[in-house]
Amino acid sequence: MAVVLVLWLLLGQATGDPCYDPGGRPRFCLPPVTQLASGPPASCPQACVLSQGTSPRALCNDSLILALGGTFLLTSVSLRFCTPGPPALVLSSAWAAGGPWKLLWRRPAWSGALGGPERVTFRPSPGPKSRVVASHLRVEVGGWTGLAAAGVRGRCQCHGHAARCAARAQPPRCRCRHHTTGPGCESCRPSHRDWPWRPATPRHPHPCLPCSCNQHARRCRFNSELFRLSGGRSGGVCERCRHHTAGRHCHYCQPGFWRDPSQPITSRKACKACRCHPIGAIGGACNQTSGQCSCKLGVTGATCNRCGPGYQQSRSPRMPCQRVPEATTPLVPTPGAHSSDPQCQNYCHLPDKSVHMSLSRFCQQDYVLRAQVLAAEAAGPAWRRLAVRVLAVYKQRPSQPVRPGGQDAWVPEADLACGCLRLLPGADYLLLGGAADGPAPARLVLHRHGLALPWRPRWARPLRRLQQEERAGGCRGLQPRTPRPGPAP
Ligand SMILES: *[C@@H]1O[C@H](CO)[C@@H](O)[C@H](O)[C@H]1NC(C)=O
Ligand SMILES: *[C@@H]1O[C@H](CO)[C@@H](O)[C@H](O)[C@H]1NC(C)=O
């Protein structure tokens, strides 16, 4: 029962719209022919009838203008005369009241006195050239007779895009299909202007085609130049792109927004605000694909919110980061000054003066890096933040790999105060990481369990060899010592 009902509905849909074929493809369609105007009610003047066959001066000269109430495609004009006399006839049409009048049909008086037709019908010959589109008709009759009645039939001018029409509405309105609009379907709907509007023909329905606006705009306009440049494929330009999109197809983000790659372009969240730091960034615009703001000199970070390696924060909003002065200051108090402090007793794990780097020692390090210390600043009461540039990674941290290049490292103030680490800005160090885990394992932390040795170029080669041995599996069974909890940076 349900199947029968569904079939019936589908059939109803398919047969219900003559502008689409059963497969849903658009096709040429026409509204029905209707009676558009009729008149006049018996305008046979008495004199006309009386004068029949008597005096040439009493000939009738009847003229009638019919307003159709809109612009229509005429299919026939029927005229009935008062007598079967021989009328001379001039039929004209106009687009608007008052003309200009276009001659449709002229026929001279019937030769022979009587016996002409009581009724004549004018039909435009088929074909697009002889089509008659008119809002007003003028009938002029001369001869031995008057006009008894006139009837005009035609259909709404819907340009092949409608099968239904409100012919008596003012103005007559086609029920437009194929995504057209207007009283006579003479333009494309605002969302469907990718191609130029064209009237449908029996061979080609010329439907209006949608613009591709990625669901961010409801309107578009047709640009003939773009259409030409595309080789006749697409000419629509989306208007009023929403959700911070821009462009002909609303396919990229407005300035001040960037394209979130995790969202499809059709998503309302496809474009994200840039969030550039008001002081660190130059303007509020960021890279459309990466979200990177453009930073002032010395500033770094995606939003330009911190100073880069070798720069330190200043009070100037124009230059919020300034180059660290070349003259270096020790990061630690003079060696030994505090190490006599009782609190420092047995605090540092300072090795003998020379470090003998064997494979087993190498394997026990959490990491082995060559890095340059660029600058330092206090980061709270317990920590000092160093800007470092990692120049080489000989042994990688197992859990959180260290990347070469500029980054931050943290040192506990206490470890510096006791002289466990001696670091000077501008100098190169071999950094050995003793195992100790803080609660922020992603951070690079230097502390008293590690070592910072002023770099010697002659170390490079043996370290490379140790690195190769480790890669070849030489460290199996010689893991770093068990991590010890450390304070939080
Ligand atoms: C009707 O009379 C006018 C002049 O009054 C003339 O110009 C016109 O041709 C006449 N029409 C016919 C059909 O004889
Ligand atoms: C934006 O970032 C991408 C990738 O990070 C890069 O290839 C592109 O050149 C950048 N564009 C501009 C205008 O800087």
Short mmCIF file of C-alpha atoms and ligand atoms in Angstrom, two decimals:
data_model
loop_
_atom_site.label_atom_id
_atom_site.label_comp_id
_atom_site.label_asym_id
_atom_site.label_seq_id
_atom_site.Cartn_x
_atom_site.Cartn_y
_atom_site.Cartn_z
CA MET A 1 0.00 0.00 0.00
CA ALA A 2 2.80 2.36 1.01
CA VAL A 3 4.72 1.50 -2.17
CA VAL A 4 1.71 2.28 -4.30
CA LEU A 5 1.29 5.60 -2.52
CA VAL A 6 4.94 6.56 -2.99
CA LEU A 7 4.78 5.66 -6.67
CA TRP A 8 1.67 7.73 -7.08
CA LEU A 9 3.35 10.69 -5.37
CA LEU A 10 6.42 10.42 -7.59
CA LEU A 11 4.24 10.17 -10.65
CA GLY A 12 2.26 13.15 -9.46
CA GLN A 13 5.45 15.12 -9.04
CA ALA A 14 6.78 14.12 -12.43
CA THR A 15 3.62 14.84 -14.33
CA GLY A 16 2.77 17.84 -12.16
CA ASP A 17 5.52 20.08 -13.51
CA PRO A 18 5.72 20.36 -17.29
CA CYS A 19 8.94 22.40 -16.93
CA TYR A 20 10.87 19.26 -15.82
CA ASP A 21 11.06 15.85 -17.38
CA PRO A 22 10.43 12.73 -15.26
CA GLY A 23 14.17 12.53 -14.60
CA GLY A 24 14.10 16.01 -13.07
CA ARG A 25 15.89 17.71 -15.96
CA PRO A 26 14.60 21.11 -17.00
CA ARG A 27 12.69 21.38 -20.25
CA PHE A 28 10.93 24.01 -22.31
CA CYS A 29 7.45 24.78 -21.06
CA LEU A 30 4.58 27.13 -21.92
CA PRO A 31 1.61 28.42 -19.97
CA PRO A 32 -1.82 27.62 -21.44
CA VAL A 33 -3.56 29.83 -23.99
CA THR A 34 -6.37 31.88 -22.48
CA GLN A 35 -8.95 34.42 -23.59
CA LEU A 36 -7.21 37.76 -23.04
CA ALA A 37 -9.79 40.30 -24.17
CA SER A 38 -13.11 40.49 -25.91
CA GLY A 39 -15.29 43.31 -27.16
CA PRO A 40 -17.01 45.39 -28.13
CA PRO A 41 -20.55 44.37 -27.34
CA ALA A 42 -22.32 44.99 -30.68
CA SER A 43 -20.98 48.27 -31.91
CA CYS A 44 -23.00 48.20 -35.10
CA PRO A 45 -24.10 51.75 -35.58
CA GLN A 46 -27.59 52.28 -36.89
CA ALA A 47 -26.25 54.47 -39.71
CA CYS A 48 -23.95 51.76 -40.82
CA VAL A 49 -26.74 49.29 -41.29
CA LEU A 50 -29.05 51.86 -42.94
CA SER A 51 -26.49 53.17 -45.33
CA GLN A 52 -25.77 49.73 -46.70
CA GLY A 53 -25.69 49.97 -50.45
CA THR A 54 -26.97 53.54 -50.61
CA SER A 55 -24.44 56.35 -50.42
CA PRO A 56 -20.61 56.09 -50.23
CA ARG A 57 -20.59 58.96 -47.73
CA ALA A 58 -22.30 56.85 -45.14
CA LEU A 59 -19.56 54.23 -45.08
CA CYS A 60 -18.62 53.02 -41.61
CA ASN A 61 -15.21 53.79 -40.20
CA ASP A 62 -14.97 51.87 -36.93
CA SER A 63 -11.89 51.86 -34.71
CA LEU A 64 -11.34 49.94 -31.49
CA ILE A 65 -8.42 49.67 -29.09
CA LEU A 66 -8.22 46.61 -26.86
CA ALA A 67 -6.08 46.73 -23.71
CA LEU A 68 -4.94 43.21 -22.85
CA GLY A 69 -4.03 44.03 -19.24
CA GLY A 70 -0.40 43.04 -19.63
CA THR A 71 2.08 41.90 -22.22
CA PHE A 72 1.17 38.62 -23.86
CA LEU A 73 2.15 36.34 -26.69
CA LEU A 74 -0.82 36.48 -29.08
CA THR A 75 -2.02 33.28 -30.66
CA SER A 76 -5.17 34.51 -32.44
CA VAL A 77 -7.38 37.57 -33.00
CA SER A 78 -10.95 36.83 -34.08
CA LEU A 79 -13.21 39.55 -35.45
CA ARG A 80 -16.90 39.38 -36.19
CA PHE A 81 -18.66 41.96 -38.32
CA CYS A 82 -22.18 43.27 -38.22
CA THR A 83 -23.02 42.09 -41.69
CA PRO A 84 -21.44 39.71 -44.14
CA GLY A 85 -20.11 42.78 -45.85
CA PRO A 86 -16.65 43.40 -47.31
CA PRO A 87 -14.64 45.17 -44.60
CA ALA A 88 -11.32 46.81 -45.09
CA LEU A 89 -9.25 45.97 -42.08
CA VAL A 90 -6.10 47.23 -40.38
CA LEU A 91 -4.83 45.32 -37.31
CA SER A 92 -1.94 46.78 -35.28
CA SER A 93 -0.26 45.93 -32.00
CA ALA A 94 1.71 47.91 -29.45
CA TRP A 95 3.82 47.20 -26.41
CA ALA A 96 2.25 50.01 -24.44
CA ALA A 97 -0.87 52.18 -24.53
CA GLY A 98 -0.65 54.82 -27.25
CA GLY A 99 1.80 52.94 -29.42
CA PRO A 100 4.04 53.02 -31.34
CA TRP A 101 1.78 50.80 -33.41
CA LYS A 102 3.12 47.94 -35.42
CA LEU A 103 1.16 46.77 -38.39
CA LEU A 104 0.12 43.14 -38.10
CA TRP A 105 -2.40 42.69 -40.84
CA ARG A 106 -3.96 44.86 -43.49
CA ARG A 107 -6.54 43.71 -45.90
CA PRO A 108 -8.32 45.77 -48.48
CA ALA A 109 -12.06 45.73 -48.91
CA TRP A 110 -13.41 42.57 -50.43
CA SER A 111 -13.87 43.06 -54.12
CA GLY A 112 -17.47 42.45 -54.98
CA ALA A 113 -20.24 44.11 -53.11
CA LEU A 114 -21.53 41.57 -50.65
CA GLY A 115 -20.69 38.13 -49.52
CA GLY A 116 -17.54 38.73 -47.51
CA PRO A 117 -17.03 36.65 -44.39
CA GLU A 118 -18.92 37.61 -41.30
CA ARG A 119 -15.94 36.44 -39.20
CA VAL A 120 -12.18 36.52 -39.83
CA THR A 121 -9.37 35.18 -37.65
CA PHE A 122 -5.79 36.36 -37.68
CA ARG A 123 -3.11 33.94 -36.51
CA PRO A 124 0.58 34.83 -36.44
CA SER A 125 2.50 32.33 -38.52
CA PRO A 126 4.64 29.98 -36.42
CA GLY A 127 8.29 30.66 -35.82
CA PRO A 128 10.12 33.09 -33.54
CA LYS A 129 10.30 35.87 -36.15
CA SER A 130 6.57 36.35 -36.58
CA ARG A 131 5.80 36.07 -32.85
CA VAL A 132 3.49 38.86 -31.64
CA VAL A 133 4.12 40.17 -28.15
CA ALA A 134 1.71 42.99 -27.30
CA SER A 135 -0.16 44.73 -24.53
CA HIS A 136 -2.57 46.65 -26.78
CA LEU A 137 -4.36 45.89 -30.07
CA ARG A 138 -6.00 48.33 -32.47
CA VAL A 139 -8.67 47.24 -34.95
CA GLU A 140 -9.70 49.65 -37.68
CA VAL A 141 -12.58 48.64 -39.92
CA GLY A 142 -13.86 50.52 -42.92
CA GLY A 143 -16.55 49.62 -45.45
CA TRP A 144 -20.13 48.66 -45.39
CA THR A 145 -20.04 47.13 -41.96
CA GLY A 146 -19.18 47.68 -38.34
CA LEU A 147 -17.38 45.50 -35.79
CA ALA A 148 -19.72 43.25 -33.84
CA ALA A 149 -17.19 41.50 -31.64
CA ALA A 150 -13.48 40.89 -31.22
CA GLY A 151 -11.74 38.13 -29.29
CA VAL A 152 -8.06 37.92 -28.48
CA ARG A 153 -6.35 34.78 -27.26
CA GLY A 154 -2.80 34.30 -26.14
CA ARG A 155 -0.54 33.24 -23.30
CA CYS A 156 1.67 34.93 -20.77
CA GLN A 157 5.13 35.69 -22.09
CA CYS A 158 7.24 33.50 -19.76
CA HIS A 159 10.13 32.86 -22.14
CA GLY A 160 9.72 29.10 -21.96
CA HIS A 161 10.39 29.04 -18.21
CA ALA A 162 6.85 28.63 -16.81
CA ALA A 163 3.88 26.41 -17.39
CA ARG A 164 1.50 28.36 -15.18
CA CYS A 165 0.62 31.98 -15.04
CA ALA A 166 -1.72 34.37 -13.25
CA ALA A 167 -2.88 36.07 -16.45
CA ARG A 168 -5.33 38.41 -14.71
CA ALA A 169 -2.86 39.66 -12.11
CA GLN A 170 -1.53 43.18 -12.58
CA PRO A 171 0.98 42.72 -14.13
CA PRO A 172 0.41 39.10 -15.24
CA ARG A 173 2.80 36.86 -13.33
CA CYS A 174 4.40 33.70 -14.58
CA ARG A 175 5.08 30.98 -12.04
CA CYS A 176 8.75 30.81 -12.97
CA ARG A 177 10.80 27.63 -12.96
CA HIS A 178 14.40 26.83 -13.99
CA HIS A 179 15.55 29.25 -11.23
CA THR A 180 14.27 32.28 -13.12
CA THR A 181 12.35 35.18 -11.65
CA GLY A 182 10.42 38.30 -12.65
CA PRO A 183 6.84 38.72 -13.94
CA GLY A 184 7.88 37.09 -17.24
CA CYS A 185 10.78 34.97 -15.89
CA GLU A 186 13.08 37.42 -17.63
CA SER A 187 15.99 37.14 -15.20
CA CYS A 188 17.82 34.61 -13.04
CA ARG A 189 17.21 34.29 -9.30
CA PRO A 190 19.92 36.03 -7.22
CA SER A 191 21.50 32.73 -6.19
CA HIS A 192 21.64 31.43 -9.79
CA ARG A 193 23.59 33.90 -11.84
CA ASP A 194 26.59 31.87 -12.90
CA TRP A 195 25.42 31.93 -16.53
CA PRO A 196 23.65 34.66 -18.50
CA TRP A 197 19.85 34.51 -18.55
CA ARG A 198 18.43 33.13 -21.77
CA PRO A 199 14.93 32.26 -22.93
CA ALA A 200 14.24 28.56 -23.12
CA THR A 201 13.82 26.97 -26.50
CA PRO A 202 12.31 23.58 -27.33
CA ARG A 203 15.84 22.39 -28.02
CA HIS A 204 17.53 23.84 -24.95
CA PRO A 205 15.81 24.86 -21.71
CA HIS A 206 18.63 27.28 -20.71
CA PRO A 207 18.01 27.04 -16.96
CA CYS A 208 19.77 29.50 -14.67
CA LEU A 209 22.75 27.88 -12.94
CA PRO A 210 23.78 28.31 -9.29
CA CYS A 211 26.89 30.25 -8.29
CA SER A 212 29.39 28.36 -6.15
CA CYS A 213 29.67 30.39 -2.96
CA ASN A 214 30.62 27.57 -0.58
CA GLN A 215 27.41 28.17 1.41
CA HIS A 216 28.59 31.59 2.56
CA ALA A 217 26.47 33.83 0.25
CA ARG A 218 22.89 33.78 -0.96
CA ARG A 219 23.40 36.20 -3.81
CA CYS A 220 25.71 36.58 -6.75
CA ARG A 221 25.93 38.71 -9.84
CA PHE A 222 26.81 37.77 -13.37
CA ASN A 223 30.04 39.19 -14.82
CA SER A 224 30.21 38.80 -18.58
CA GLU A 225 33.95 39.47 -18.71
CA LEU A 226 34.73 36.68 -16.24
CA PHE A 227 32.33 34.44 -18.13
CA ARG A 228 34.21 35.12 -21.33
CA LEU A 229 37.59 34.55 -19.66
CA SER A 230 36.39 31.23 -18.24
CA GLY A 231 35.57 30.05 -21.74
CA GLY A 232 31.84 30.16 -21.09
CA ARG A 233 31.93 28.05 -17.96
CA SER A 234 31.20 30.38 -15.08
CA GLY A 235 30.56 34.10 -14.62
CA GLY A 236 29.02 34.34 -11.15
CA VAL A 237 30.58 36.56 -8.48
CA CYS A 238 29.29 35.93 -4.96
CA GLU A 239 28.03 38.95 -3.08
CA ARG A 240 28.09 39.66 0.65
CA CYS A 241 30.11 36.60 1.68
CA ARG A 242 29.34 35.79 5.32
CA HIS A 243 31.28 34.00 8.09
CA HIS A 244 34.35 36.20 7.48
CA THR A 245 34.95 34.79 4.00
CA ALA A 246 35.81 36.79 0.90
CA GLY A 247 36.52 36.30 -2.76
CA ARG A 248 34.58 35.50 -5.89
CA HIS A 249 33.41 32.15 -4.48
CA CYS A 250 33.70 33.11 -0.77
CA HIS A 251 36.64 30.73 -0.89
CA TYR A 252 39.20 32.51 1.27
CA CYS A 253 39.20 34.50 4.51
CA GLN A 254 38.83 38.23 5.07
CA PRO A 255 41.89 40.20 6.20
CA GLY A 256 42.26 39.65 9.95
CA PHE A 257 41.14 36.02 9.63
CA TRP A 258 42.89 32.85 8.60
CA ARG A 259 41.77 29.57 7.12
CA ASP A 260 41.42 26.86 9.77
CA PRO A 261 42.58 23.72 7.93
CA SER A 262 40.61 21.44 10.25
CA GLN A 263 37.31 22.83 8.92
CA PRO A 264 35.94 22.40 5.39
CA ILE A 265 35.65 25.63 3.41
CA THR A 266 31.86 25.29 3.51
CA SER A 267 31.88 25.38 7.33
CA ARG A 268 30.74 28.49 9.17
CA LYS A 269 33.96 28.17 11.19
CA ALA A 270 36.29 27.93 8.19
CA CYS A 271 37.84 31.33 9.00
CA LYS A 272 39.33 32.12 12.39
CA ALA A 273 40.27 35.53 13.82
CA CYS A 274 44.01 36.25 13.81
CA ARG A 275 44.53 37.32 17.47
CA CYS A 276 47.73 39.26 16.72
CA HIS A 277 49.34 40.83 19.79
CA PRO A 278 48.51 44.57 19.83
CA ILE A 279 52.11 45.56 20.61
CA GLY A 280 54.21 42.72 19.20
CA ALA A 281 52.50 42.48 15.78
CA ILE A 282 52.44 44.82 12.81
CA GLY A 283 48.72 45.26 12.24
CA GLY A 284 45.97 42.75 12.89
CA ALA A 285 46.32 40.67 9.72
CA CYS A 286 47.96 37.27 9.68
CA ASN A 287 49.04 34.72 7.09
CA GLN A 288 45.89 33.24 5.56
CA THR A 289 47.17 29.69 5.64
CA SER A 290 49.25 29.50 8.83
CA GLY A 291 47.70 32.20 11.05
CA GLN A 292 51.19 33.64 11.61
CA CYS A 293 50.98 37.35 12.47
CA SER A 294 53.68 39.60 11.09
CA CYS A 295 55.91 40.44 14.01
CA LYS A 296 58.01 43.50 14.76
CA LEU A 297 61.78 43.12 14.72
CA GLY A 298 62.97 40.73 17.40
CA VAL A 299 59.46 39.50 18.23
CA THR A 300 58.45 35.88 17.68
CA GLY A 301 55.56 33.46 18.20
CA ALA A 302 52.46 32.85 16.06
CA THR A 303 50.71 35.81 17.67
CA CYS A 304 53.96 37.84 18.14
CA ASN A 305 53.71 37.64 21.90
CA ARG A 306 57.34 37.11 22.95
CA CYS A 307 60.89 38.11 22.21
CA GLY A 308 62.99 35.98 19.91
CA PRO A 309 66.44 34.53 20.67
CA GLY A 310 68.96 37.29 21.33
CA TYR A 311 66.25 39.84 22.16
CA GLN A 312 64.83 40.98 25.43
CA GLN A 313 61.67 42.80 26.39
CA SER A 314 61.78 46.58 26.46
CA ARG A 315 59.33 49.28 27.47
CA SER A 316 59.07 50.73 23.99
CA PRO A 317 55.82 49.84 22.21
CA ARG A 318 57.53 50.58 18.89
CA MET A 319 60.38 48.17 19.57
CA PRO A 320 59.00 45.84 22.24
CA CYS A 321 62.00 43.52 21.91
CA GLN A 322 65.52 44.85 21.77
CA ARG A 323 68.76 43.12 21.01
CA VAL A 324 70.60 41.86 24.07
CA PRO A 325 73.73 43.99 24.50
CA GLU A 326 76.88 42.25 23.30
CA ALA A 327 78.77 42.93 26.53
CA THR A 328 77.96 39.81 28.50
CA THR A 329 77.23 39.59 32.15
CA PRO A 330 77.67 36.38 34.07
CA LEU A 331 74.46 34.56 34.74
CA VAL A 332 75.79 33.22 37.94
CA PRO A 333 77.40 34.98 40.80
CA THR A 334 81.15 34.73 40.95
CA PRO A 335 81.99 31.04 41.30
CA GLY A 336 82.28 29.99 44.84
CA ALA A 337 80.57 33.06 46.26
CA HIS A 338 77.52 31.14 47.35
CA SER A 339 78.79 27.65 47.11
CA SER A 340 80.02 27.96 50.67
CA ASP A 341 76.40 28.57 51.64
CA PRO A 342 75.40 25.59 53.81
CA GLN A 343 72.30 25.15 51.65
CA CYS A 344 74.53 24.49 48.68
CA GLN A 345 76.43 21.73 50.41
CA ASN A 346 76.17 18.59 48.32
CA TYR A 347 73.54 20.30 46.26
CA CYS A 348 75.33 20.35 42.92
CA HIS A 349 76.59 17.22 41.29
CA LEU A 350 79.72 18.85 40.02
CA PRO A 351 82.06 16.40 38.29
CA ASP A 352 85.82 16.41 38.31
CA LYS A 353 87.47 19.03 36.20
CA SER A 354 87.55 16.78 33.15
CA VAL A 355 84.58 14.82 31.89
CA HIS A 356 85.42 11.52 30.38
CA MET A 357 82.72 10.79 27.86
CA SER A 358 82.46 7.05 27.45
CA LEU A 359 79.66 5.30 25.59
CA SER A 360 78.01 4.23 28.84
CA ARG A 361 78.13 7.78 30.14
CA PHE A 362 76.75 9.09 26.87
CA CYS A 363 73.94 6.56 27.04
CA GLN A 364 72.99 7.60 30.55
CA GLN A 365 72.37 11.21 29.54
CA ASP A 366 68.81 12.33 29.00
CA TYR A 367 70.07 14.46 26.11
CA VAL A 368 73.34 15.73 24.69
CA LEU A 369 73.16 19.06 22.89
CA ARG A 370 75.41 21.75 21.60
CA ALA A 371 73.66 25.06 22.18
CA GLN A 372 74.38 28.76 22.29
CA VAL A 373 72.98 30.79 25.15
CA LEU A 374 71.61 34.05 23.78
CA ALA A 375 69.88 35.83 26.64
CA ALA A 376 68.36 35.28 30.04
CA GLU A 377 65.54 36.80 32.04
CA ALA A 378 63.90 36.09 35.34
CA ALA A 379 60.73 33.99 35.00
CA GLY A 380 59.16 34.21 38.42
CA PRO A 381 61.01 33.86 41.73
CA ALA A 382 62.28 30.33 41.17
CA TRP A 383 63.16 30.19 37.50
CA ARG A 384 65.29 31.88 34.93
CA ARG A 385 64.36 31.65 31.28
CA LEU A 386 67.17 31.38 28.77
CA ALA A 387 66.88 32.01 25.06
CA VAL A 388 69.05 29.33 23.48
CA ARG A 389 69.83 28.27 19.95
CA VAL A 390 70.34 24.53 19.67
CA LEU A 391 73.11 23.97 17.12
CA ALA A 392 73.37 20.17 17.24
CA VAL A 393 71.48 17.31 18.89
CA TYR A 394 73.80 14.38 19.62
CA LYS A 395 71.48 12.47 21.87
CA GLN A 396 67.77 12.97 21.73
CA ARG A 397 65.39 13.03 24.68
CA PRO A 398 63.37 9.80 24.43
CA SER A 399 59.98 11.31 25.27
CA GLN A 400 60.05 14.93 24.05
CA PRO A 401 62.53 15.41 21.17
CA VAL A 402 64.50 18.65 21.13
CA ARG A 403 64.47 20.46 17.78
CA PRO A 404 67.48 22.42 16.53
CA GLY A 405 67.02 26.18 16.38
CA GLY A 406 65.92 28.94 18.70
CA GLN A 407 63.90 28.04 21.77
CA ASP A 408 63.58 28.62 25.49
CA ALA A 409 65.27 26.70 28.30
CA TRP A 410 64.60 26.99 32.00
CA VAL A 411 67.09 26.91 34.88
CA PRO A 412 66.12 26.87 38.57
CA GLU A 413 67.44 30.02 40.27
CA ALA A 414 68.72 27.93 43.14
CA ASP A 415 70.90 25.84 40.83
CA LEU A 416 72.40 29.03 39.41
CA ALA A 417 72.90 30.56 42.83
CA CYS A 418 74.82 27.55 44.06
CA GLY A 419 76.97 27.60 40.94
CA CYS A 420 75.86 24.24 39.60
CA LEU A 421 75.62 25.71 36.12
CA ARG A 422 77.78 28.50 34.77
CA LEU A 423 76.33 30.07 31.73
CA LEU A 424 77.30 33.23 29.85
CA PRO A 425 75.17 34.78 27.14
CA GLY A 426 76.80 34.52 23.73
CA ALA A 427 78.79 31.40 24.61
CA ASP A 428 78.46 27.88 23.17
CA TYR A 429 77.96 24.96 25.52
CA LEU A 430 77.78 21.25 25.49
CA LEU A 431 74.66 20.54 27.52
CA LEU A 432 74.31 17.17 29.16
CA GLY A 433 70.88 16.50 30.52
CA GLY A 434 70.69 14.55 33.74
CA ALA A 435 67.43 12.69 34.02
CA ALA A 436 64.84 14.60 36.00
CA ASP A 437 61.24 15.11 35.07
CA GLY A 438 59.27 18.26 35.76
CA PRO A 439 55.52 18.43 35.41
CA ALA A 440 56.04 20.16 32.04
CA PRO A 441 58.05 17.54 30.15
CA ALA A 442 57.84 19.44 26.87
CA ARG A 443 60.13 22.13 28.28
CA LEU A 444 63.88 22.03 28.05
CA VAL A 445 65.13 22.28 31.63
CA LEU A 446 68.80 22.64 32.67
CA HIS A 447 69.42 21.86 36.30
CA ARG A 448 71.95 20.68 38.85
CA HIS A 449 71.81 17.06 37.64
CA GLY A 450 73.04 18.16 34.25
CA LEU A 451 76.21 19.79 33.00
CA ALA A 452 76.99 22.83 30.89
CA LEU A 453 80.55 22.68 29.54
CA PRO A 454 82.02 25.48 27.41
CA TRP A 455 82.12 24.03 23.92
CA ARG A 456 85.33 22.74 22.40
CA PRO A 457 85.33 22.12 18.63
CA ARG A 458 87.48 19.01 19.07
CA TRP A 459 84.52 17.32 20.78
CA ALA A 460 82.41 17.31 17.66
CA ARG A 461 83.92 14.24 16.07
CA PRO A 462 83.89 11.86 19.08
CA LEU A 463 80.34 12.96 19.84
CA ARG A 464 79.25 12.10 16.27
CA ARG A 465 80.82 8.68 16.72
CA LEU A 466 78.95 8.12 19.98
CA GLN A 467 75.78 9.24 18.26
CA GLN A 468 76.31 6.66 15.52
CA GLU A 469 76.99 3.95 18.05
CA GLU A 470 73.82 4.80 19.88
CA ARG A 471 71.85 4.65 16.63
CA ALA A 472 73.38 1.27 15.91
CA GLY A 473 71.92 0.03 19.20
CA GLY A 474 74.99 0.56 21.37
CA CYS A 475 72.94 1.94 24.26
CA ARG A 476 70.81 -1.15 24.77
CA GLY A 477 70.72 -1.79 28.51
CA LEU A 478 72.39 1.52 29.34
CA GLN A 479 69.30 3.69 29.78
CA PRO A 480 69.27 7.09 31.54
CA ARG A 481 68.87 6.93 35.28
CA THR A 482 65.40 6.76 36.72
CA PRO A 483 63.80 10.19 36.42
CA ARG A 484 63.51 12.13 39.60
CA PRO A 485 60.68 14.57 40.16
CA GLY A 486 61.75 18.17 39.84
CA PRO A 487 60.02 21.48 40.55
CA ALA A 488 57.64 22.99 38.01
CA PRO A 489 59.01 25.71 35.73
C1 LIG B 1 -11.14 55.94 -41.09
O1 LIG B 1 -11.08 57.33 -41.22
C2 LIG B 1 -9.78 57.89 -41.14
C3 LIG B 1 -9.96 59.43 -41.29
O2 LIG B 1 -11.02 59.87 -40.59
C4 LIG B 1 -8.91 57.32 -42.22
O3 LIG B 1 -7.62 57.87 -42.11
C5 LIG B 1 -8.86 55.83 -42.08
O4 LIG B 1 -8.08 55.27 -43.11
C6 LIG B 1 -10.27 55.24 -42.13
N1 LIG B 1 -10.19 53.81 -41.86
C7 LIG B 1 -10.62 52.90 -42.75
C8 LIG B 1 -10.43 51.47 -42.33
O5 LIG B 1 -11.15 53.20 -43.80
C1 LIG B 2 51.95 31.90 4.63
O1 LIG B 2 52.43 30.73 5.19
C2 LIG B 2 52.73 29.70 4.27
C3 LIG B 2 53.10 28.44 5.03
O2 LIG B 2 53.54 28.70 6.30
C4 LIG B 2 53.82 30.16 3.33
O3 LIG B 2 54.10 29.18 2.38
C5 LIG B 2 53.35 31.42 2.62
O4 LIG B 2 54.38 31.93 1.82
C6 LIG B 2 52.92 32.47 3.62
N1 LIG B 2 52.31 33.57 2.90
C7 LIG B 2 52.71 34.80 3.04
C8 LIG B 2 51.98 35.82 2.25
O5 LIG B 2 53.61 35.12 3.78
#
